[in-house]
PDB file of C-alpha atoms in Angstrom:
ATOM      1  CA  UNK A  21     104.315 128.669 118.159  1.00  0.00           C
ATOM      2  CA  UNK A  22     101.289 127.151 116.449  1.00  0.00           C
ATOM      3  CA  UNK A  23     101.404 129.828 113.763  1.00  0.00           C
ATOM      4  CA  UNK A  24     105.033 128.978 113.038  1.00  0.00           C
ATOM      5  CA  UNK A  25     104.121 125.299 112.777  1.00  0.00           C
ATOM      6  CA  UNK A  26     101.334 126.062 110.355  1.00  0.00           C
ATOM      7  CA  UNK A  27     103.622 128.360 108.378  1.00  0.00           C
ATOM      8  CA  UNK A  28     106.436 125.797 108.185  1.00  0.00           C
ATOM      9  CA  UNK A  29     103.958 123.025 107.416  1.00  0.00           C
ATOM     10  CA  UNK A  30     102.636 124.996 104.468  1.00  0.00           C
ATOM     11  CA  UNK A  31     106.179 125.435 103.075  1.00  0.00           C
ATOM     12  CA  UNK A  32     107.970 122.137 103.590  1.00  0.00           C
ATOM     13  CA  UNK A  33     107.527 118.572 102.479  1.00  0.00           C
ATOM     14  CA  UNK A  34     106.629 115.756 104.844  1.00  0.00           C
ATOM     15  CA  UNK A  35     110.019 114.094 104.368  1.00  0.00           C
ATOM     16  CA  UNK A  36     111.775 117.203 105.643  1.00  0.00           C
ATOM     17  CA  UNK A  37     110.084 116.800 109.040  1.00  0.00           C
ATOM     18  CA  UNK A  38     110.180 113.025 109.309  1.00  0.00           C
ATOM     19  CA  UNK A  39     111.515 112.049 112.749  1.00  0.00           C
ATOM     20  CA  UNK A  40     114.774 110.201 113.055  1.00  0.00           C
ATOM     21  CA  UNK A  41     115.060 106.944 114.933  1.00  0.00           C
ATOM     22  CA  UNK A  42     116.336 108.468 118.205  1.00  0.00           C
ATOM     23  CA  UNK A  43     115.301 112.112 118.649  1.00  0.00           C
ATOM     24  CA  UNK A  44     112.672 113.797 116.474  1.00  0.00           C
ATOM     25  CA  UNK A  45     114.318 117.263 116.550  1.00  0.00           C
ATOM     26  CA  UNK A  46     118.000 116.256 116.453  1.00  0.00           C
ATOM     27  CA  UNK A  47     118.740 117.447 112.935  1.00  0.00           C
ATOM     28  CA  UNK A  48     121.223 120.176 112.173  1.00  0.00           C
ATOM     29  CA  UNK A  49     121.006 122.772 109.441  1.00  0.00           C
ATOM     30  CA  UNK A  50     123.599 120.947 107.376  1.00  0.00           C
ATOM     31  CA  UNK A  51     121.440 117.799 107.117  1.00  0.00           C
ATOM     32  CA  UNK A  52     118.153 119.532 106.306  1.00  0.00           C
ATOM     33  CA  UNK A  53     116.607 118.721 102.983  1.00  0.00           C
ATOM     34  CA  UNK A  54     117.152 121.222 100.198  1.00  0.00           C
ATOM     35  CA  UNK A  55     113.414 121.807  99.893  1.00  0.00           C
ATOM     36  CA  UNK A  56     113.085 122.833 103.539  1.00  0.00           C
ATOM     37  CA  UNK A  57     116.198 125.009 103.388  1.00  0.00           C
ATOM     38  CA  UNK A  58     115.013 126.775 100.213  1.00  0.00           C
ATOM     39  CA  UNK A  59     111.514 127.276 101.667  1.00  0.00           C
ATOM     40  CA  UNK A  60     112.880 128.915 104.793  1.00  0.00           C
ATOM     41  CA  UNK A  61     115.265 131.088 102.731  1.00  0.00           C
ATOM     42  CA  UNK A  62     112.360 132.285 100.589  1.00  0.00           C
ATOM     43  CA  UNK A  63     110.312 132.965 103.707  1.00  0.00           C
ATOM     44  CA  UNK A  64     112.943 135.047 105.430  1.00  0.00           C
ATOM     45  CA  UNK A  65     114.501 136.682 102.365  1.00  0.00           C
ATOM     46  CA  UNK A  66     118.189 136.468 103.149  1.00  0.00           C
ATOM     47  CA  UNK A  67     120.581 133.624 103.840  1.00  0.00           C
ATOM     48  CA  UNK A  68     121.587 135.052 107.233  1.00  0.00           C
ATOM     49  CA  UNK A  69     117.987 135.333 108.382  1.00  0.00           C
ATOM     50  CA  UNK A  70     117.288 131.868 107.022  1.00  0.00           C
ATOM     51  CA  UNK A  71     120.282 130.449 108.895  1.00  0.00           C
ATOM     52  CA  UNK A  72     118.984 132.010 112.095  1.00  0.00           C
ATOM     53  CA  UNK A  73     115.537 130.554 111.424  1.00  0.00           C
ATOM     54  CA  UNK A  74     117.063 127.141 110.748  1.00  0.00           C
ATOM     55  CA  UNK A  75     118.900 127.274 114.062  1.00  0.00           C
ATOM     56  CA  UNK A  76     115.733 128.334 115.816  1.00  0.00           C
ATOM     57  CA  UNK A  77     113.611 125.632 114.206  1.00  0.00           C
ATOM     58  CA  UNK A  78     116.101 122.818 114.689  1.00  0.00           C
ATOM     59  CA  UNK A  79     117.790 123.802 117.941  1.00  0.00           C
ATOM     60  CA  UNK A  80     116.958 121.771 121.006  1.00  0.00           C
ATOM     61  CA  UNK A  81     117.667 123.010 124.549  1.00  0.00           C
ATOM     62  CA  UNK A  82     120.981 121.633 125.788  1.00  0.00           C
ATOM     63  CA  UNK A  83     119.667 121.031 129.337  1.00  0.00           C
ATOM     64  CA  UNK A  84     116.688 118.950 128.219  1.00  0.00           C
ATOM     65  CA  UNK A  85     117.561 115.378 127.216  1.00  0.00           C
ATOM     66  CA  UNK A  86     114.042 114.577 125.979  1.00  0.00           C
ATOM     67  CA  UNK A  87     111.352 116.843 124.494  1.00  0.00           C
ATOM     68  CA  UNK A  88     108.709 118.114 126.874  1.00  0.00           C
ATOM     69  CA  UNK A  89     105.040 117.100 126.627  1.00  0.00           C
ATOM     70  CA  UNK A  90     104.150 120.448 124.977  1.00  0.00           C
ATOM     71  CA  UNK A  91     106.920 120.094 122.382  1.00  0.00           C
ATOM     72  CA  UNK A  92     105.939 116.480 121.696  1.00  0.00           C
ATOM     73  CA  UNK A  93     102.272 117.452 121.277  1.00  0.00           C
ATOM     74  CA  UNK A  94     103.283 120.276 118.952  1.00  0.00           C
ATOM     75  CA  UNK A  95     105.458 117.903 116.911  1.00  0.00           C
ATOM     76  CA  UNK A  96     102.611 115.380 116.694  1.00  0.00           C
ATOM     77  CA  UNK A  97     100.266 118.163 115.552  1.00  0.00           C
ATOM     78  CA  UNK A  98     102.754 119.128 112.865  1.00  0.00           C
ATOM     79  CA  UNK A  99     102.982 115.533 111.663  1.00  0.00           C
ATOM     80  CA  UNK A 100      99.181 115.298 111.467  1.00  0.00           C
ATOM     81  CA  UNK A 101      99.033 118.515 109.411  1.00  0.00           C
ATOM     82  CA  UNK A 102     101.684 117.200 107.035  1.00  0.00           C
ATOM     83  CA  UNK A 103      99.962 113.802 106.694  1.00  0.00           C
ATOM     84  CA  UNK A 104      96.650 115.471 105.870  1.00  0.00           C
ATOM     85  CA  UNK A 105      98.317 117.647 103.229  1.00  0.00           C
ATOM     86  CA  UNK A 106     100.112 114.647 101.798  1.00  0.00           C
ATOM     87  CA  UNK A 107      96.836 112.715 101.504  1.00  0.00           C
ATOM     88  CA  UNK A 108      95.202 115.680  99.744  1.00  0.00           C
ATOM     89  CA  UNK A 109      98.038 115.844  97.187  1.00  0.00           C
ATOM     90  CA  UNK A 110      98.609 112.122  96.798  1.00  0.00           C
ATOM     91  CA  UNK A 111      96.952 111.847  93.356  1.00  0.00           C
ATOM     92  CA  UNK A 112      98.834 114.846  91.957  1.00  0.00           C
ATOM     93  CA  UNK A 113     102.095 113.517  93.369  1.00  0.00           C
ATOM     94  CA  UNK A 114     101.483 110.090  91.797  1.00  0.00           C
ATOM     95  CA  UNK A 115     100.771 111.684  88.392  1.00  0.00           C
ATOM     96  CA  UNK A 116     103.926 113.850  88.697  1.00  0.00           C
ATOM     97  CA  UNK A 117     106.027 110.795  89.560  1.00  0.00           C
ATOM     98  CA  UNK A 118     104.650 108.799  86.615  1.00  0.00           C
ATOM     99  CA  UNK A 119     105.248 111.456  83.961  1.00  0.00           C
ATOM    100  CA  UNK A 120     107.275 110.384  80.952  1.00  0.00           C
ATOM    101  CA  UNK A 121     109.739 113.272  80.795  1.00  0.00           C
ATOM    102  CA  UNK A 122     111.408 113.111  84.219  1.00  0.00           C
ATOM    103  CA  UNK A 123     114.540 114.906  83.038  1.00  0.00           C
ATOM    104  CA  UNK A 124     112.730 117.842  81.507  1.00  0.00           C
ATOM    105  CA  UNK A 125     114.556 121.155  81.226  1.00  0.00           C
ATOM    106  CA  UNK A 126     111.776 122.886  83.164  1.00  0.00           C
ATOM    107  CA  UNK A 127     112.730 120.902  86.267  1.00  0.00           C
ATOM    108  CA  UNK A 128     116.384 121.989  86.042  1.00  0.00           C
ATOM    109  CA  UNK A 129     116.153 125.612  84.836  1.00  0.00           C
ATOM    110  CA  UNK A 130     117.805 126.984  87.962  1.00  0.00           C
ATOM    111  CA  UNK A 131     120.765 124.563  88.031  1.00  0.00           C
ATOM    112  CA  UNK A 132     123.257 127.324  87.215  1.00  0.00           C
ATOM    113  CA  UNK A 133     121.882 129.752  89.768  1.00  0.00           C
ATOM    114  CA  UNK A 134     121.802 127.143  92.557  1.00  0.00           C
ATOM    115  CA  UNK A 135     125.498 126.453  92.229  1.00  0.00           C
ATOM    116  CA  UNK A 136     127.585 128.805  94.392  1.00  0.00           C
ATOM    117  CA  UNK A 137     130.227 130.852  92.639  1.00  0.00           C
ATOM    118  CA  UNK A 138     133.527 130.081  94.341  1.00  0.00           C
ATOM    119  CA  UNK A 139     136.937 131.616  93.655  1.00  0.00           C
ATOM    120  CA  UNK A 140     140.288 130.192  94.782  1.00  0.00           C
ATOM    121  CA  UNK A 141     142.650 132.787  96.247  1.00  0.00           C
ATOM    122  CA  UNK A 142     146.298 132.167  97.198  1.00  0.00           C
ATOM    123  CA  UNK A 143     147.427 133.210 100.666  1.00  0.00           C
ATOM    124  CA  UNK A 144     150.672 132.843 102.603  1.00  0.00           C
ATOM    125  CA  UNK A 145     149.212 129.802 104.391  1.00  0.00           C
ATOM    126  CA  UNK A 146     147.949 128.110 101.225  1.00  0.00           C
ATOM    127  CA  UNK A 147     144.856 128.469  99.064  1.00  0.00           C
ATOM    128  CA  UNK A 148     141.554 129.776 100.352  1.00  0.00           C
ATOM    129  CA  UNK A 149     138.108 129.413  98.727  1.00  0.00           C
ATOM    130  CA  UNK A 150     135.989 132.560  98.745  1.00  0.00           C
ATOM    131  CA  UNK A 151     132.432 133.147  97.597  1.00  0.00           C
ATOM    132  CA  UNK A 152     131.787 135.687  94.892  1.00  0.00           C
ATOM    133  CA  UNK A 153     130.519 138.180  97.492  1.00  0.00           C
ATOM    134  CA  UNK A 154     133.557 137.742  99.783  1.00  0.00           C
ATOM    135  CA  UNK A 155     135.891 138.086  96.802  1.00  0.00           C
ATOM    136  CA  UNK A 156     134.271 141.304  95.642  1.00  0.00           C
ATOM    137  CA  UNK A 157     134.456 142.711  99.159  1.00  0.00           C
ATOM    138  CA  UNK A 158     138.184 141.929  99.461  1.00  0.00           C
ATOM    139  CA  UNK A 159     138.782 143.225  95.936  1.00  0.00           C
ATOM    140  CA  UNK A 160     137.008 146.545  96.648  1.00  0.00           C
ATOM    141  CA  UNK A 161     139.103 146.923  99.826  1.00  0.00           C
ATOM    142  CA  UNK A 162     142.244 146.452  97.712  1.00  0.00           C
ATOM    143  CA  UNK A 163     143.271 143.246  99.498  1.00  0.00           C
ATOM    144  CA  UNK A 164     143.476 141.129  96.307  1.00  0.00           C
ATOM    145  CA  UNK A 165     146.250 141.250  93.725  1.00  0.00           C
ATOM    146  CA  UNK A 166     145.722 139.765  90.275  1.00  0.00           C
ATOM    147  CA  UNK A 167     148.829 137.983  88.954  1.00  0.00           C
ATOM    148  CA  UNK A 168     148.969 136.861  85.326  1.00  0.00           C
ATOM    149  CA  UNK A 169     151.157 133.987  84.228  1.00  0.00           C
ATOM    150  CA  UNK A 170     153.673 134.167  81.420  1.00  0.00           C
ATOM    151  CA  UNK A 171     154.070 132.124  78.294  1.00  0.00           C
ATOM    152  CA  UNK A 172     156.534 131.960  75.456  1.00  0.00           C
ATOM    153  CA  UNK A 173     155.995 133.787  72.177  1.00  0.00           C
ATOM    154  CA  UNK A 174     156.411 131.896  68.892  1.00  0.00           C
ATOM    155  CA  UNK A 175     159.566 133.831  67.993  1.00  0.00           C
ATOM    156  CA  UNK A 176     160.974 133.607  71.535  1.00  0.00           C
ATOM    157  CA  UNK A 177     160.563 135.837  74.503  1.00  0.00           C
ATOM    158  CA  UNK A 178     157.859 135.955  77.116  1.00  0.00           C
ATOM    159  CA  UNK A 179     154.446 137.571  77.224  1.00  0.00           C
ATOM    160  CA  UNK A 180     151.559 137.778  79.704  1.00  0.00           C
ATOM    161  CA  UNK A 181     149.122 134.865  79.651  1.00  0.00           C
ATOM    162  CA  UNK A 182     145.681 136.274  80.435  1.00  0.00           C
ATOM    163  CA  UNK A 183     144.263 132.739  80.657  1.00  0.00           C
ATOM    164  CA  UNK A 184     146.538 131.929  83.619  1.00  0.00           C
ATOM    165  CA  UNK A 185     145.155 134.141  86.416  1.00  0.00           C
ATOM    166  CA  UNK A 186     146.155 133.822  90.052  1.00  0.00           C
ATOM    167  CA  UNK A 187     144.469 135.881  92.769  1.00  0.00           C
ATOM    168  CA  UNK A 188     146.663 136.621  95.798  1.00  0.00           C
ATOM    169  CA  UNK A 189     145.197 137.766  99.112  1.00  0.00           C
ATOM    170  CA  UNK A 190     147.336 140.392 100.831  1.00  0.00           C
ATOM    171  CA  UNK A 191     147.685 139.775 104.540  1.00  0.00           C
TER     172      UNK A 191
END
């Protein structure tokens, strides 16, 4: 367990492991900081493995109401490691915070890749939001129909409108 603490400590920021007011390990994966989540995803390679790692690192036994002495000592050791690393990097962090160009493009190069690609698909029960991967899986299985809208021609009559696309999920 000490190797996992050292490994996580080397990847995450001190604020990601800061204890809450009531229980130090009571966070869920949805409230983890983006830095910690990205670090764990990079470490484990895939999102599924990272999700399992997040559950393992944040899960607390249901039977135990309070952390045991060993867990508390481990947590305190982790805090000490993070504090030491923070003190080592304090000057560099101050310089980075005081830089003039805080909205530089280099800090936001990955903004388009971070955003998930979501596609809205109509179903019999309403609309459903699918990720790009789920959509391509359903599409390859032949479960998605593409319906194009119609619009009026200038001289009268109707024609297909390729800008008005509706995806329908077959049940």
